[in-house]
Amino acid sequence: MEQKQDRYIVEFGEETLQIFKKGLFKKKLIGQFTHRTRQQEDANQFTQGLIGYIHQEIHGDEAIKQKLLIQGEHTNVMLGCMIEEDEAEAFFPSYFQFIQQLNGFIYVPSGDIISVDGQEIANGEGQIVAEDFTVQVAKRELKPLFDVTETVENQGRRVASIAKIKARHIPYTENLSLLPDSKQVRMRSVEEIARRAVVVLILIQFVRELLDEKEETNLKTSKRIAEVFLNRYGVKMNLTAEEEAFLAQEDYTQQELINKMWLYEAVWVMLWSIHLVEELVEPTQICDVEHTLNLLMNYTNIGELLQDAEARDVTEVLNRMDENYLYHWACTEARLQGEPSPADLDDGVVLERQRAFNWMTQLHEEQWDDV
């Protein structure tokens, strides 16, 4: 397929888009696009690098950063463009005309992020400079993100969830996919959940020591202590690749440590699901961190902990997951509008709870690092 852009011709191939400059007698190849689509590869991995870059390297206005993250999450096409240096400046206006049809934003190798209308969103130092940014989401993103059969159970559950949040005056949408019912869901085992919770609790304690400003923490000593506890509880084998890499780092940013600390909210849900925490209150404030850490100290190994663990009724888990799913949508909508989360919901708590629910139910068939 061929598309003309002023003095240029873009020819669409299966894997590349070649850019030609029109001449008097023939066209000259001056560069090419490489393109990837969400359908060509694992949808959950598609934007991982982009999301990671925005999360770690972009700083400034938090509301605009959140919009960039949401835009990245809904990216369906990625284009890489290589143009001969002496043609780049002349080609750029035509490039914009072509890109504008795709919405989204442009990432320049210098580190700049530019909207399709030419507005600089973030500069080469990663500093957000735009006053605002409009998220462009393709309509097809409103289609179900996972294939679930509608049943009397999951339809009734959604009706009940909507009734509950309407009573609290929380906005909602009826377009969200239904979650699996108790016969469709593939809950992880009590042992899987317990081992994951213990690993994360040990990592949280490691991070807490590094964040403690009251005493100078020796990094090597903290790592040794973490390894001792991983071995003591018999869960070192349950570290993920990302967690192993995290423990191997020689230095940590404040934000990296804070991000890991937020995982206590995911742990709280996991412990609740196996009856080691009895109450899952509304997500309006952070959980009792000290309680979770002290709970771990009541046991000397994973075997002792498993003796007290018992699977909660799957229907109860799905009921709370469905409510949290709607809370998550409401918090995201509020962020897009630059408004506070409704009904005093803590969007950080809601997000981490959803991470745990999705992992425990294997909703997207993702491993922990990819949830």
mmCIF file of C-alpha atoms in Angstrom:
data_model
loop_
_atom_site.group_PDB
_atom_site.id
_atom_site.type_symbol
_atom_site.label_atom_id
_atom_site.label_comp_id
_atom_site.label_asym_id
_atom_site.label_seq_id
_atom_site.Cartn_x
_atom_site.Cartn_y
_atom_site.Cartn_z
ATOM 1 C CA MET A 1 0.000 0.000 0.000
ATOM 2 C CA GLU A 2 1.257 3.492 -0.788
ATOM 3 C CA GLN A 3 0.404 6.790 0.889
ATOM 4 C CA LYS A 4 1.606 10.180 -0.362
ATOM 5 C CA GLN A 5 2.629 12.956 2.005
ATOM 6 C CA ASP A 6 3.482 16.195 0.093
ATOM 7 C CA ARG A 7 6.918 15.479 -1.455
ATOM 8 C CA TYR A 8 7.154 12.053 0.097
ATOM 9 C CA ILE A 9 5.749 8.596 -0.461
ATOM 10 C CA VAL A 10 5.295 6.084 2.351
ATOM 11 C CA GLU A 11 5.068 2.466 1.197
ATOM 12 C CA PHE A 12 3.576 0.015 3.695
ATOM 13 C CA GLY A 13 5.169 -3.429 3.904
ATOM 14 C CA GLU A 14 4.518 -6.303 6.287
ATOM 15 C CA GLU A 15 7.197 -5.227 8.757
ATOM 16 C CA THR A 16 8.441 -1.820 7.584
ATOM 17 C CA LEU A 17 7.159 1.438 6.144
ATOM 18 C CA GLN A 18 9.661 2.800 3.626
ATOM 19 C CA ILE A 19 9.884 6.543 3.049
ATOM 20 C CA PHE A 20 10.760 7.836 -0.413
ATOM 21 C CA LYS A 21 11.399 11.369 -1.582
ATOM 22 C CA LYS A 22 9.796 12.076 -4.941
ATOM 23 C CA GLY A 23 12.188 13.073 -7.706
ATOM 24 C CA LEU A 24 11.717 14.131 -11.290
ATOM 25 C CA PHE A 25 12.205 10.643 -12.736
ATOM 26 C CA LYS A 26 12.367 8.342 -9.745
ATOM 27 C CA LYS A 27 11.877 8.212 -6.031
ATOM 28 C CA LYS A 28 14.754 8.083 -3.557
ATOM 29 C CA LEU A 29 14.709 5.982 -0.360
ATOM 30 C CA ILE A 30 15.556 8.315 2.538
ATOM 31 C CA GLY A 31 14.471 6.263 5.534
ATOM 32 C CA GLN A 32 12.056 3.769 6.952
ATOM 33 C CA PHE A 33 9.644 3.045 9.766
ATOM 34 C CA THR A 34 9.589 -0.161 11.709
ATOM 35 C CA HIS A 35 6.223 -0.892 13.213
ATOM 36 C CA ARG A 36 4.883 -3.169 15.921
ATOM 37 C CA THR A 37 1.285 -3.703 16.884
ATOM 38 C CA ARG A 38 -0.248 -5.008 20.061
ATOM 39 C CA GLN A 39 -1.738 -7.920 18.109
ATOM 40 C CA GLN A 40 1.709 -9.101 16.946
ATOM 41 C CA GLU A 41 2.989 -9.983 20.410
ATOM 42 C CA ASP A 42 2.010 -10.550 24.000
ATOM 43 C CA ALA A 43 -0.311 -7.630 24.751
ATOM 44 C CA ASN A 44 0.817 -7.504 28.371
ATOM 45 C CA GLN A 45 4.479 -7.103 27.371
ATOM 46 C CA PHE A 46 3.876 -4.730 24.449
ATOM 47 C CA THR A 47 4.304 -1.409 26.245
ATOM 48 C CA GLN A 48 6.391 -2.581 29.208
ATOM 49 C CA GLY A 49 9.532 -0.697 28.161
ATOM 50 C CA LEU A 50 7.633 2.494 27.417
ATOM 51 C CA ILE A 51 5.742 2.398 30.724
ATOM 52 C CA GLY A 52 8.971 1.699 32.598
ATOM 53 C CA TYR A 53 10.709 4.663 30.956
ATOM 54 C CA ILE A 54 7.894 7.086 31.792
ATOM 55 C CA HIS A 55 7.629 5.780 35.347
ATOM 56 C CA GLN A 56 11.373 5.950 36.118
ATOM 57 C CA GLU A 57 12.687 8.821 33.995
ATOM 58 C CA ILE A 58 9.878 11.358 33.601
ATOM 59 C CA HIS A 59 9.285 13.754 36.491
ATOM 60 C CA GLY A 60 7.383 16.953 37.212
ATOM 61 C CA ASP A 61 3.607 17.500 37.129
ATOM 62 C CA GLU A 62 2.212 14.234 38.542
ATOM 63 C CA ALA A 63 -1.192 14.607 36.842
ATOM 64 C CA ILE A 64 0.410 14.884 33.399
ATOM 65 C CA LYS A 65 2.740 11.979 34.178
ATOM 66 C CA GLN A 66 -0.275 9.845 35.056
ATOM 67 C CA LYS A 67 -1.877 10.789 31.731
ATOM 68 C CA LEU A 68 1.296 9.764 29.894
ATOM 69 C CA LEU A 69 1.239 6.420 31.700
ATOM 70 C CA ILE A 70 -2.403 5.868 30.773
ATOM 71 C CA GLN A 71 -1.668 6.808 27.158
ATOM 72 C CA GLY A 72 1.206 4.344 27.164
ATOM 73 C CA GLU A 73 -0.975 1.581 28.580
ATOM 74 C CA HIS A 74 -3.436 2.054 25.694
ATOM 75 C CA THR A 75 -0.848 2.219 22.925
ATOM 76 C CA ASN A 76 -1.741 -0.124 20.053
ATOM 77 C CA VAL A 77 0.981 0.785 17.525
ATOM 78 C CA MET A 78 4.661 1.668 17.973
ATOM 79 C CA LEU A 79 6.646 3.200 15.124
ATOM 80 C CA GLY A 80 10.398 3.574 14.932
ATOM 81 C CA CYS A 81 11.640 6.089 12.355
ATOM 82 C CA MET A 82 15.105 6.421 10.780
ATOM 83 C CA ILE A 83 15.677 9.308 8.338
ATOM 84 C CA GLU A 84 18.840 10.424 6.571
ATOM 85 C CA GLU A 85 20.255 13.352 8.516
ATOM 86 C CA ASP A 86 20.196 15.819 5.621
ATOM 87 C CA GLU A 87 16.521 15.050 4.954
ATOM 88 C CA ALA A 88 15.236 15.003 8.544
ATOM 89 C CA GLU A 89 14.412 18.698 8.970
ATOM 90 C CA ALA A 90 12.542 18.942 5.671
ATOM 91 C CA PHE A 91 10.665 15.700 6.260
ATOM 92 C CA PHE A 92 9.543 16.440 9.808
ATOM 93 C CA PRO A 93 6.361 18.464 8.932
ATOM 94 C CA SER A 94 5.154 15.640 6.692
ATOM 95 C CA TYR A 95 6.019 13.140 9.391
ATOM 96 C CA PHE A 96 3.760 15.035 11.791
ATOM 97 C CA GLN A 97 0.901 14.959 9.280
ATOM 98 C CA PHE A 98 1.246 11.205 9.037
ATOM 99 C CA ILE A 99 1.592 10.616 12.793
ATOM 100 C CA GLN A 100 -1.402 12.807 13.640
ATOM 101 C CA GLN A 101 -3.641 10.134 12.163
ATOM 102 C CA LEU A 102 -2.468 7.754 14.901
ATOM 103 C CA ASN A 103 -2.910 10.061 17.934
ATOM 104 C CA GLY A 104 -0.689 9.226 20.917
ATOM 105 C CA PHE A 105 2.701 10.936 21.283
ATOM 106 C CA ILE A 106 6.219 10.944 19.836
ATOM 107 C CA TYR A 107 9.377 9.954 21.690
ATOM 108 C CA VAL A 108 12.581 11.478 20.300
ATOM 109 C CA PRO A 109 15.979 9.785 20.957
ATOM 110 C CA SER A 110 17.096 12.939 22.772
ATOM 111 C CA GLY A 111 14.537 12.060 25.449
ATOM 112 C CA ASP A 112 11.917 14.622 24.419
ATOM 113 C CA ILE A 113 8.271 13.554 24.363
ATOM 114 C CA ILE A 114 6.117 15.502 21.906
ATOM 115 C CA SER A 115 2.362 15.413 21.366
ATOM 116 C CA VAL A 116 1.062 14.933 17.828
ATOM 117 C CA ASP A 117 0.128 18.617 17.611
ATOM 118 C CA GLY A 118 3.801 19.541 18.121
ATOM 119 C CA GLN A 119 3.586 20.442 21.828
ATOM 120 C CA GLU A 120 6.595 19.481 23.938
ATOM 121 C CA ILE A 121 5.366 17.382 26.862
ATOM 122 C CA ALA A 122 8.725 16.490 28.435
ATOM 123 C CA ASN A 123 12.208 17.727 27.566
ATOM 124 C CA GLY A 124 15.422 15.796 27.104
ATOM 125 C CA GLU A 125 16.125 15.882 30.843
ATOM 126 C CA GLY A 126 12.851 14.095 31.558
ATOM 127 C CA GLN A 127 11.209 17.227 33.000
ATOM 128 C CA ILE A 128 7.523 17.692 32.173
ATOM 129 C CA VAL A 129 7.114 21.139 30.604
ATOM 130 C CA ALA A 130 3.556 20.983 29.207
ATOM 131 C CA GLU A 131 0.678 22.581 31.083
ATOM 132 C CA ASP A 132 -1.652 19.760 30.063
ATOM 133 C CA PHE A 133 -1.895 16.680 27.862
ATOM 134 C CA THR A 134 -4.988 15.054 26.353
ATOM 135 C CA VAL A 135 -5.120 11.255 26.423
ATOM 136 C CA GLN A 136 -6.162 9.627 23.148
ATOM 137 C CA VAL A 137 -7.631 6.136 23.594
ATOM 138 C CA ALA A 138 -8.774 4.002 20.669
ATOM 139 C CA LYS A 139 -12.425 2.964 20.878
ATOM 140 C CA ARG A 140 -11.504 -0.691 20.539
ATOM 141 C CA GLU A 141 -9.892 -0.467 23.990
ATOM 142 C CA LEU A 142 -13.428 -0.515 25.410
ATOM 143 C CA LYS A 143 -13.815 -4.102 24.257
ATOM 144 C CA PRO A 144 -13.324 -6.796 26.900
ATOM 145 C CA LEU A 145 -9.686 -7.186 27.947
ATOM 146 C CA PHE A 146 -10.230 -10.872 28.656
ATOM 147 C CA ASP A 147 -12.661 -13.532 27.494
ATOM 148 C CA VAL A 148 -15.225 -14.395 30.164
ATOM 149 C CA THR A 149 -18.543 -16.158 29.655
ATOM 150 C CA GLU A 150 -21.524 -14.286 31.056
ATOM 151 C CA THR A 151 -23.292 -16.290 33.749
ATOM 152 C CA VAL A 152 -26.038 -15.655 36.259
ATOM 153 C CA GLU A 153 -23.348 -15.517 38.959
ATOM 154 C CA ASN A 154 -20.985 -12.917 37.482
ATOM 155 C CA GLN A 155 -23.842 -10.796 36.119
ATOM 156 C CA GLY A 156 -25.485 -10.788 39.541
ATOM 157 C CA ARG A 157 -22.158 -9.948 41.169
ATOM 158 C CA ARG A 158 -21.722 -6.908 38.904
ATOM 159 C CA VAL A 159 -25.255 -5.693 39.670
ATOM 160 C CA ALA A 160 -24.483 -5.936 43.385
ATOM 161 C CA SER A 161 -21.126 -4.135 42.966
ATOM 162 C CA ILE A 162 -22.722 -1.279 41.040
ATOM 163 C CA ALA A 163 -25.477 -0.952 43.637
ATOM 164 C CA LYS A 164 -22.852 -0.660 46.374
ATOM 165 C CA ILE A 165 -20.769 2.014 44.673
ATOM 166 C CA LYS A 166 -23.851 3.964 43.561
ATOM 167 C CA ALA A 167 -24.869 4.153 47.221
ATOM 168 C CA ARG A 168 -21.470 5.740 47.928
ATOM 169 C CA HIS A 169 -21.899 8.148 44.980
ATOM 170 C CA ILE A 170 -18.893 6.700 43.140
ATOM 171 C CA PRO A 171 -18.934 7.045 39.321
ATOM 172 C CA TYR A 172 -19.037 3.803 37.333
ATOM 173 C CA THR A 173 -19.281 2.454 33.799
ATOM 174 C CA GLU A 174 -21.233 -0.528 32.502
ATOM 175 C CA ASN A 175 -18.602 -1.193 29.794
ATOM 176 C CA LEU A 176 -16.122 -3.044 32.012
ATOM 177 C CA SER A 177 -15.681 -6.749 31.359
ATOM 178 C CA LEU A 178 -17.313 -9.176 33.725
ATOM 179 C CA LEU A 179 -14.939 -11.176 35.886
ATOM 180 C CA PRO A 180 -14.920 -14.992 35.869
ATOM 181 C CA ASP A 181 -17.422 -16.742 38.091
ATOM 182 C CA SER A 182 -16.509 -19.277 40.760
ATOM 183 C CA LYS A 183 -16.524 -22.149 38.250
ATOM 184 C CA GLN A 184 -14.444 -20.329 35.625
ATOM 185 C CA VAL A 185 -11.783 -18.774 37.855
ATOM 186 C CA ARG A 186 -8.419 -20.487 38.331
ATOM 187 C CA MET A 187 -7.424 -19.463 41.851
ATOM 188 C CA ARG A 188 -3.827 -19.995 42.849
ATOM 189 C CA SER A 189 -3.257 -22.458 45.655
ATOM 190 C CA VAL A 190 -2.976 -21.478 49.314
ATOM 191 C CA GLU A 191 0.714 -22.403 49.250
ATOM 192 C CA GLU A 192 1.412 -20.293 46.141
ATOM 193 C CA ILE A 193 -0.267 -17.286 47.730
ATOM 194 C CA ALA A 194 1.464 -17.797 51.086
ATOM 195 C CA ARG A 195 4.913 -18.104 49.519
ATOM 196 C CA ARG A 196 4.396 -14.974 47.408
ATOM 197 C CA ALA A 197 3.180 -13.014 50.425
ATOM 198 C CA VAL A 198 6.172 -14.062 52.543
ATOM 199 C CA VAL A 199 8.674 -13.144 49.810
ATOM 200 C CA VAL A 200 7.140 -9.690 49.422
ATOM 201 C CA LEU A 201 7.019 -9.128 53.191
ATOM 202 C CA ILE A 202 10.737 -9.885 53.480
ATOM 203 C CA LEU A 203 11.470 -7.457 50.626
ATOM 204 C CA ILE A 204 9.311 -4.805 52.300
ATOM 205 C CA GLN A 205 11.262 -5.153 55.554
ATOM 206 C CA PHE A 206 14.511 -4.831 53.569
ATOM 207 C CA VAL A 207 13.203 -1.620 51.966
ATOM 208 C CA ARG A 208 11.989 -0.239 55.297
ATOM 209 C CA GLU A 209 15.500 -0.512 56.698
ATOM 210 C CA LEU A 210 16.924 1.407 53.742
ATOM 211 C CA LEU A 211 14.268 4.113 54.094
ATOM 212 C CA ASP A 212 14.829 4.520 57.832
ATOM 213 C CA GLU A 213 16.453 7.926 58.240
ATOM 214 C CA LYS A 214 16.940 7.506 61.997
ATOM 215 C CA GLU A 215 19.845 5.114 61.557
ATOM 216 C CA GLU A 216 22.494 4.616 58.933
ATOM 217 C CA THR A 217 21.742 1.314 57.245
ATOM 218 C CA ASN A 218 24.570 -0.732 55.805
ATOM 219 C CA LEU A 219 23.374 -2.026 52.440
ATOM 220 C CA LYS A 220 25.434 -5.220 52.539
ATOM 221 C CA THR A 221 24.203 -6.017 56.032
ATOM 222 C CA SER A 222 20.566 -5.446 55.030
ATOM 223 C CA LYS A 223 21.008 -7.720 52.012
ATOM 224 C CA ARG A 224 22.521 -10.457 54.174
ATOM 225 C CA ILE A 225 19.616 -10.216 56.620
ATOM 226 C CA ALA A 226 17.101 -10.419 53.766
ATOM 227 C CA GLU A 227 18.839 -13.521 52.423
ATOM 228 C CA VAL A 228 18.886 -15.107 55.876
ATOM 229 C CA PHE A 229 15.112 -14.668 56.191
ATOM 230 C CA LEU A 230 14.467 -15.902 52.638
ATOM 231 C CA ASN A 231 16.362 -19.073 53.510
ATOM 232 C CA ARG A 232 14.862 -19.361 56.987
ATOM 233 C CA TYR A 233 11.315 -19.332 55.631
ATOM 234 C CA GLY A 234 12.249 -21.528 52.680
ATOM 235 C CA VAL A 235 11.090 -19.068 50.006
ATOM 236 C CA LYS A 236 14.319 -17.995 48.321
ATOM 237 C CA MET A 237 13.364 -20.217 45.381
ATOM 238 C CA ASN A 238 10.168 -18.174 45.013
ATOM 239 C CA LEU A 239 11.954 -14.909 44.204
ATOM 240 C CA THR A 240 11.061 -13.665 40.730
ATOM 241 C CA ALA A 241 13.707 -12.572 38.226
ATOM 242 C CA GLU A 242 12.861 -8.926 38.896
ATOM 243 C CA GLU A 243 13.122 -9.399 42.659
ATOM 244 C CA GLU A 244 16.494 -11.117 42.350
ATOM 245 C CA ALA A 245 17.725 -8.229 40.215
ATOM 246 C CA PHE A 246 16.359 -5.733 42.759
ATOM 247 C CA LEU A 247 18.264 -7.364 45.625
ATOM 248 C CA ALA A 248 21.435 -7.426 43.515
ATOM 249 C CA GLN A 249 21.421 -3.661 42.912
ATOM 250 C CA GLU A 250 24.256 -1.599 44.356
ATOM 251 C CA ASP A 251 22.177 1.548 44.764
ATOM 252 C CA TYR A 252 18.490 2.493 45.014
ATOM 253 C CA THR A 253 16.542 5.653 44.305
ATOM 254 C CA GLN A 254 14.039 6.894 46.846
ATOM 255 C CA GLN A 255 11.233 6.269 44.355
ATOM 256 C CA GLU A 256 12.283 2.650 43.765
ATOM 257 C CA LEU A 257 12.097 1.974 47.481
ATOM 258 C CA ILE A 258 8.750 3.719 47.891
ATOM 259 C CA ASN A 259 7.295 1.723 44.986
ATOM 260 C CA LYS A 260 8.297 -1.522 46.699
ATOM 261 C CA MET A 261 6.808 -0.359 49.999
ATOM 262 C CA TRP A 262 3.391 0.024 48.363
ATOM 263 C CA LEU A 263 3.319 -3.742 47.825
ATOM 264 C CA TYR A 264 2.203 -4.183 51.450
ATOM 265 C CA GLU A 265 -1.309 -3.428 50.163
ATOM 266 C CA ALA A 266 -1.091 -6.383 47.769
ATOM 267 C CA VAL A 267 0.239 -8.578 50.592
ATOM 268 C CA TRP A 268 -2.699 -7.591 52.819
ATOM 269 C CA VAL A 269 -5.150 -8.898 50.192
ATOM 270 C CA MET A 270 -3.167 -12.117 49.764
ATOM 271 C CA LEU A 271 -3.107 -12.739 53.528
ATOM 272 C CA TRP A 272 -6.843 -11.978 53.696
ATOM 273 C CA SER A 273 -7.495 -14.534 50.942
ATOM 274 C CA ILE A 274 -5.921 -17.291 53.085
ATOM 275 C CA HIS A 275 -7.484 -16.208 56.407
ATOM 276 C CA LEU A 276 -4.291 -14.813 57.940
ATOM 277 C CA VAL A 277 -5.936 -11.373 57.898
ATOM 278 C CA GLU A 278 -9.621 -11.424 58.786
ATOM 279 C CA GLU A 279 -10.871 -8.047 57.581
ATOM 280 C CA LEU A 280 -10.583 -6.249 54.238
ATOM 281 C CA VAL A 281 -11.954 -2.765 54.896
ATOM 282 C CA GLU A 282 -12.807 -0.241 52.215
ATOM 283 C CA PRO A 283 -9.655 1.030 50.413
ATOM 284 C CA THR A 284 -9.676 4.522 51.882
ATOM 285 C CA GLN A 285 -6.469 4.241 53.898
ATOM 286 C CA ILE A 286 -3.330 2.143 54.035
ATOM 287 C CA CYS A 287 -3.317 -1.204 55.810
ATOM 288 C CA ASP A 288 -1.687 -2.000 59.162
ATOM 289 C CA VAL A 289 1.904 -2.503 57.999
ATOM 290 C CA GLU A 290 3.204 -3.379 61.450
ATOM 291 C CA HIS A 291 0.556 -6.064 61.841
ATOM 292 C CA THR A 292 1.581 -7.789 58.612
ATOM 293 C CA LEU A 293 5.272 -7.720 59.495
ATOM 294 C CA ASN A 294 4.638 -8.929 63.052
ATOM 295 C CA LEU A 295 2.426 -11.695 61.691
ATOM 296 C CA LEU A 296 5.378 -13.081 59.765
ATOM 297 C CA MET A 297 7.485 -13.149 62.941
ATOM 298 C CA ASN A 298 4.950 -15.485 64.558
ATOM 299 C CA TYR A 299 6.304 -18.290 62.378
ATOM 300 C CA THR A 300 9.770 -19.744 61.967
ATOM 301 C CA ASN A 301 9.223 -21.190 58.490
ATOM 302 C CA ILE A 302 6.691 -21.443 55.669
ATOM 303 C CA GLY A 303 5.473 -24.824 56.924
ATOM 304 C CA GLU A 304 4.275 -23.379 60.228
ATOM 305 C CA LEU A 305 2.506 -20.532 58.446
ATOM 306 C CA LEU A 306 0.738 -22.938 56.075
ATOM 307 C CA GLN A 307 -0.705 -24.821 59.034
ATOM 308 C CA ASP A 308 -2.744 -21.705 59.908
ATOM 309 C CA ALA A 309 -3.586 -20.774 56.300
ATOM 310 C CA GLU A 310 -6.936 -21.686 54.783
ATOM 311 C CA ALA A 311 -8.467 -20.686 51.455
ATOM 312 C CA ARG A 312 -11.235 -18.114 51.765
ATOM 313 C CA ASP A 313 -14.443 -18.913 49.895
ATOM 314 C CA VAL A 314 -13.809 -18.089 46.244
ATOM 315 C CA THR A 315 -17.164 -16.316 45.931
ATOM 316 C CA GLU A 316 -16.178 -13.890 48.688
ATOM 317 C CA VAL A 317 -12.841 -13.226 46.968
ATOM 318 C CA LEU A 318 -14.554 -12.551 43.619
ATOM 319 C CA ASN A 319 -17.116 -10.241 45.256
ATOM 320 C CA ARG A 320 -14.374 -8.038 46.693
ATOM 321 C CA MET A 321 -12.348 -8.230 43.490
ATOM 322 C CA ASP A 322 -15.316 -7.038 41.421
ATOM 323 C CA GLU A 323 -15.870 -4.074 43.735
ATOM 324 C CA ASN A 324 -12.180 -3.162 43.578
ATOM 325 C CA TYR A 325 -12.247 -3.442 39.780
ATOM 326 C CA LEU A 326 -14.940 -0.742 39.668
ATOM 327 C CA TYR A 327 -13.063 1.345 42.231
ATOM 328 C CA HIS A 328 -9.971 1.144 40.016
ATOM 329 C CA TRP A 329 -11.906 2.479 37.014
ATOM 330 C CA ALA A 330 -13.331 5.338 39.099
ATOM 331 C CA CYS A 331 -9.879 6.317 40.416
ATOM 332 C CA THR A 332 -8.389 6.246 36.909
ATOM 333 C CA GLU A 333 -11.189 8.441 35.559
ATOM 334 C CA ALA A 334 -10.632 10.905 38.386
ATOM 335 C CA ARG A 335 -6.896 11.101 37.574
ATOM 336 C CA LEU A 336 -7.680 11.762 33.903
ATOM 337 C CA GLN A 337 -9.916 14.654 34.926
ATOM 338 C CA GLY A 338 -7.358 16.004 37.396
ATOM 339 C CA GLU A 339 -9.768 15.401 40.254
ATOM 340 C CA PRO A 340 -9.361 13.638 43.614
ATOM 341 C CA SER A 341 -10.489 10.036 43.889
ATOM 342 C CA PRO A 342 -14.183 9.749 44.831
ATOM 343 C CA ALA A 343 -15.485 8.742 48.264
ATOM 344 C CA ASP A 344 -12.026 9.119 49.827
ATOM 345 C CA LEU A 345 -10.707 6.102 47.902
ATOM 346 C CA ASP A 346 -6.919 5.825 48.042
ATOM 347 C CA ASP A 347 -5.953 5.084 44.446
ATOM 348 C CA GLY A 348 -2.607 3.615 45.524
ATOM 349 C CA VAL A 349 -4.354 1.103 47.786
ATOM 350 C CA VAL A 350 -6.891 0.279 45.065
ATOM 351 C CA LEU A 351 -4.135 -0.255 42.496
ATOM 352 C CA GLU A 352 -2.084 -2.634 44.648
ATOM 353 C CA ARG A 353 -5.172 -4.577 45.680
ATOM 354 C CA GLN A 354 -6.016 -5.048 42.020
ATOM 355 C CA ARG A 355 -2.486 -6.322 41.388
ATOM 356 C CA ALA A 356 -3.018 -9.009 44.031
ATOM 357 C CA PHE A 357 -6.504 -9.944 42.848
ATOM 358 C CA ASN A 358 -5.378 -10.249 39.220
ATOM 359 C CA TRP A 359 -2.421 -12.431 40.186
ATOM 360 C CA MET A 360 -4.353 -14.697 42.573
ATOM 361 C CA THR A 361 -7.106 -15.342 40.011
ATOM 362 C CA GLN A 362 -4.661 -15.577 37.069
ATOM 363 C CA LEU A 363 -6.935 -13.123 35.266
ATOM 364 C CA HIS A 364 -4.493 -12.321 32.463
ATOM 365 C CA GLU A 365 -2.363 -15.447 32.933
ATOM 366 C CA GLU A 366 0.526 -13.213 34.058
ATOM 367 C CA GLN A 367 3.418 -13.950 36.351
ATOM 368 C CA TRP A 368 3.971 -11.592 39.309
ATOM 369 C CA ASP A 369 6.554 -9.371 37.569
ATOM 370 C CA ASP A 370 4.161 -8.770 34.663
ATOM 371 C CA VAL A 371 0.934 -7.998 36.539
#
